[in-house]
mmCIF file of C-alpha atoms in Angstrom:
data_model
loop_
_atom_site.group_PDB
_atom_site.id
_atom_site.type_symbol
_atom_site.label_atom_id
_atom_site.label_comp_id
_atom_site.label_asym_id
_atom_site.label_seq_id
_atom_site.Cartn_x
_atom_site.Cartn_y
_atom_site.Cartn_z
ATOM 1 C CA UNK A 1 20.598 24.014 -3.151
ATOM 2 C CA UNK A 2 21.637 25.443 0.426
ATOM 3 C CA UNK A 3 25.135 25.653 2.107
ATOM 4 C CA UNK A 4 25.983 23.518 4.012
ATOM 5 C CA UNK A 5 27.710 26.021 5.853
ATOM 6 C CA UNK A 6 24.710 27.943 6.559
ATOM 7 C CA UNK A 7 24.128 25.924 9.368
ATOM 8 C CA UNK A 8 27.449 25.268 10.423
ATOM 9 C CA UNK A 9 28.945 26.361 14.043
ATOM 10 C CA UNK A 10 31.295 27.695 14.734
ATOM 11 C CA UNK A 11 33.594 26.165 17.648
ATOM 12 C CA UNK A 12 35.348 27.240 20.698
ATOM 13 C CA UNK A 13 39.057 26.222 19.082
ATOM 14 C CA UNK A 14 40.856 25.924 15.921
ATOM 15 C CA UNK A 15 43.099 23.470 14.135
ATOM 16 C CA UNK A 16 46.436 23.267 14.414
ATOM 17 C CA UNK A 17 47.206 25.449 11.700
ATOM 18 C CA UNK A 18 44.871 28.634 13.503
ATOM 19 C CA UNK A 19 41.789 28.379 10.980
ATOM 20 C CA UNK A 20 38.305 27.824 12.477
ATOM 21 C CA UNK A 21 36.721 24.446 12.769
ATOM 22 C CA UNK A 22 32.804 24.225 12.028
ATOM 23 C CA UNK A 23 30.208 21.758 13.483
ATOM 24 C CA UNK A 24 28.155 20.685 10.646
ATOM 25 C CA UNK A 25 24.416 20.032 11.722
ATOM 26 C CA UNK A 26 22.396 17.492 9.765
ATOM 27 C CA UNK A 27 19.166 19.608 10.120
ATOM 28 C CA UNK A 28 21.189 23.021 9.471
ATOM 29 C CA UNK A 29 19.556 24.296 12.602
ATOM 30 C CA UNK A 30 22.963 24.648 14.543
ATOM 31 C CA UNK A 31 21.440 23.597 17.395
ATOM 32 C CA UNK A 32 23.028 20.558 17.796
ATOM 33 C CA UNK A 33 22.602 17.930 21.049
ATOM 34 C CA UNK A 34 25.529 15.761 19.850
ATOM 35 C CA UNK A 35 28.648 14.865 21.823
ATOM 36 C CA UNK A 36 30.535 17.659 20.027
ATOM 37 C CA UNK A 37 28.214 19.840 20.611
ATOM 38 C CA UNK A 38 27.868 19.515 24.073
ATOM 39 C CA UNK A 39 31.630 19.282 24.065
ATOM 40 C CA UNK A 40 31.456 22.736 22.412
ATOM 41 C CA UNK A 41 29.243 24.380 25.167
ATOM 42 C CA UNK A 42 31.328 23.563 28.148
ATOM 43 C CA UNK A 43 34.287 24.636 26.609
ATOM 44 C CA UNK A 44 32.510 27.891 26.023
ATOM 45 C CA UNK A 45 31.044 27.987 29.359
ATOM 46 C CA UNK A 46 35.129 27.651 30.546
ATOM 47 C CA UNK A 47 36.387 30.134 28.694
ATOM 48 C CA UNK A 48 33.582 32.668 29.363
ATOM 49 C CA UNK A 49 34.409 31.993 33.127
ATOM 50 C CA UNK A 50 38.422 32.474 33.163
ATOM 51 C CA UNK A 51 37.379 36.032 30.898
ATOM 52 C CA UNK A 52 35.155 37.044 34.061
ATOM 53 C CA UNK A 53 38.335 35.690 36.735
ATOM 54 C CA UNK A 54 40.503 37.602 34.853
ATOM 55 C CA UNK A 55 38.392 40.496 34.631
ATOM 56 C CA UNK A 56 38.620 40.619 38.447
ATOM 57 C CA UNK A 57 42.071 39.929 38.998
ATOM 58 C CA UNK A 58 43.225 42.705 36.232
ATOM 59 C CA UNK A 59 41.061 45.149 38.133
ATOM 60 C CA UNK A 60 42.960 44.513 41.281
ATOM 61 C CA UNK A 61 46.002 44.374 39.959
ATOM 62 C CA UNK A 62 45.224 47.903 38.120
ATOM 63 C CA UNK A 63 43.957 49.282 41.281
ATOM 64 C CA UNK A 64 47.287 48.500 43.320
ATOM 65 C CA UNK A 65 49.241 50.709 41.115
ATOM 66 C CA UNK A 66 52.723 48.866 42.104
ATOM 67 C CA UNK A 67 53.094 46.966 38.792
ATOM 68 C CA UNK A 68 55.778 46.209 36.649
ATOM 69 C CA UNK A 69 56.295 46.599 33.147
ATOM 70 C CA UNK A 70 56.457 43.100 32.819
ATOM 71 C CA UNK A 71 53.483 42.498 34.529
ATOM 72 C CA UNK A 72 51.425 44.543 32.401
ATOM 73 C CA UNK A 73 52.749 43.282 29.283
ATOM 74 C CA UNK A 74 51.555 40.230 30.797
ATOM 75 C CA UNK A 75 48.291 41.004 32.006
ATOM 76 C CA UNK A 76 47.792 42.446 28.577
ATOM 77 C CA UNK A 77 48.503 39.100 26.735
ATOM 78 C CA UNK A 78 46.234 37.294 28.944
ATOM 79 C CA UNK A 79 43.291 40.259 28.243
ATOM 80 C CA UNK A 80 44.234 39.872 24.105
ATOM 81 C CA UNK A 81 43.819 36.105 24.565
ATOM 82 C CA UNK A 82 40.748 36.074 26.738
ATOM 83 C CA UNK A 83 39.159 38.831 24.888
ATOM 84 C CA UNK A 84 39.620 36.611 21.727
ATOM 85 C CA UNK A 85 38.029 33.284 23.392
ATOM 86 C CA UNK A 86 35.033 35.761 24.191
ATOM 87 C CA UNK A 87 34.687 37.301 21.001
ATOM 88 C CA UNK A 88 34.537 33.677 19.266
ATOM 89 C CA UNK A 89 32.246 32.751 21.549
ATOM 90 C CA UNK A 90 29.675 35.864 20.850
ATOM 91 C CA UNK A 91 30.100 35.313 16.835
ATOM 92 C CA UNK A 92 28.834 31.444 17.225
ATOM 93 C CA UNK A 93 26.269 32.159 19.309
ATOM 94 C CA UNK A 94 25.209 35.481 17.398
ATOM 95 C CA UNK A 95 25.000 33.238 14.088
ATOM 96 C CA UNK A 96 23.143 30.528 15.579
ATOM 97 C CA UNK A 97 20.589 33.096 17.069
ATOM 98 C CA UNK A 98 20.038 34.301 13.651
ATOM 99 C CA UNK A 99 19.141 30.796 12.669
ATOM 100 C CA UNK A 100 16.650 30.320 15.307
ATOM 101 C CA UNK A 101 15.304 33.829 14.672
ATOM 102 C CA UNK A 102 14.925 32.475 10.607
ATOM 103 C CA UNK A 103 13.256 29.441 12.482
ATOM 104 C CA UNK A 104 11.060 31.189 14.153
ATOM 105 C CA UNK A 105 9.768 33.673 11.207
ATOM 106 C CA UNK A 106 9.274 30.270 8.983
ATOM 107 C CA UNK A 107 7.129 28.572 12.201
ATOM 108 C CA UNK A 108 5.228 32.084 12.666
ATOM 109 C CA UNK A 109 4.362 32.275 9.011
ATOM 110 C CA UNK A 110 2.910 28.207 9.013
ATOM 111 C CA UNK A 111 0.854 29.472 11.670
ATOM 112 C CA UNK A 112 3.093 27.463 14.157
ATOM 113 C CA UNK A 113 4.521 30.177 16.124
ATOM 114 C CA UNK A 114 3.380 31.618 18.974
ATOM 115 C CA UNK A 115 0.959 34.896 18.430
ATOM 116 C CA UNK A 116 1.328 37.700 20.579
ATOM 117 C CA UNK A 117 -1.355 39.740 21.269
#
């Protein structure tokens, strides 16, 4: 019997307590088209955006060299948070690569892959 959390992804947020909420697939693909899972993306796509804004504004606040201590211990909250959003984003999308790439070797050994020559 498989896990069902094998398949699972893993989302963009967490619960109310801070633990991680999964997005269980019926097919264990983790490729889901659902509402949630759409849902999912676009929150992704959001957060991977305000990391690359703030990338840009940190670097011009950095370059200006008239900051305050304040505003770097602020600056640096906002990187810590951002970086975090980022980094859950690569782990989901790492472990549902993985799936597709066990997809894939099961397809290419039923002949159903594509052959490269």
């Amino acid at each position: 019997m498989t896990n069902p959390m094998d398949g699972a992804r893993l989302l963009p947020w967490t619960s109310w307590e801070g633990k991680p909420c999964y997005l269980l697939n019926g097919d264990g693909s983790g490729t889901g088209s659902g509402y949630v899972s759409r849902l999912a993306d676009r929150v992704e796509a959001e957060q991977i955006s305000s990391a690359a804004e703030l990338i840009e504004d940190s670097g011009r606040i950095l370059a200006d060299r008239t900051w305050t201590p304040g505003e770097i211990h602020l600056l640096a909250v906002e990187l810590h948070h951002h970086l975090g959003q980022v980094h859950r984003v690569a782990k989901s999308r790492g472990a549902r690569l993985r799936l597709l790439e066990g997809d894939l070797d099961v397809a290419d050994s039923e002949g159903d892959g594509p052959s490269v020559t």
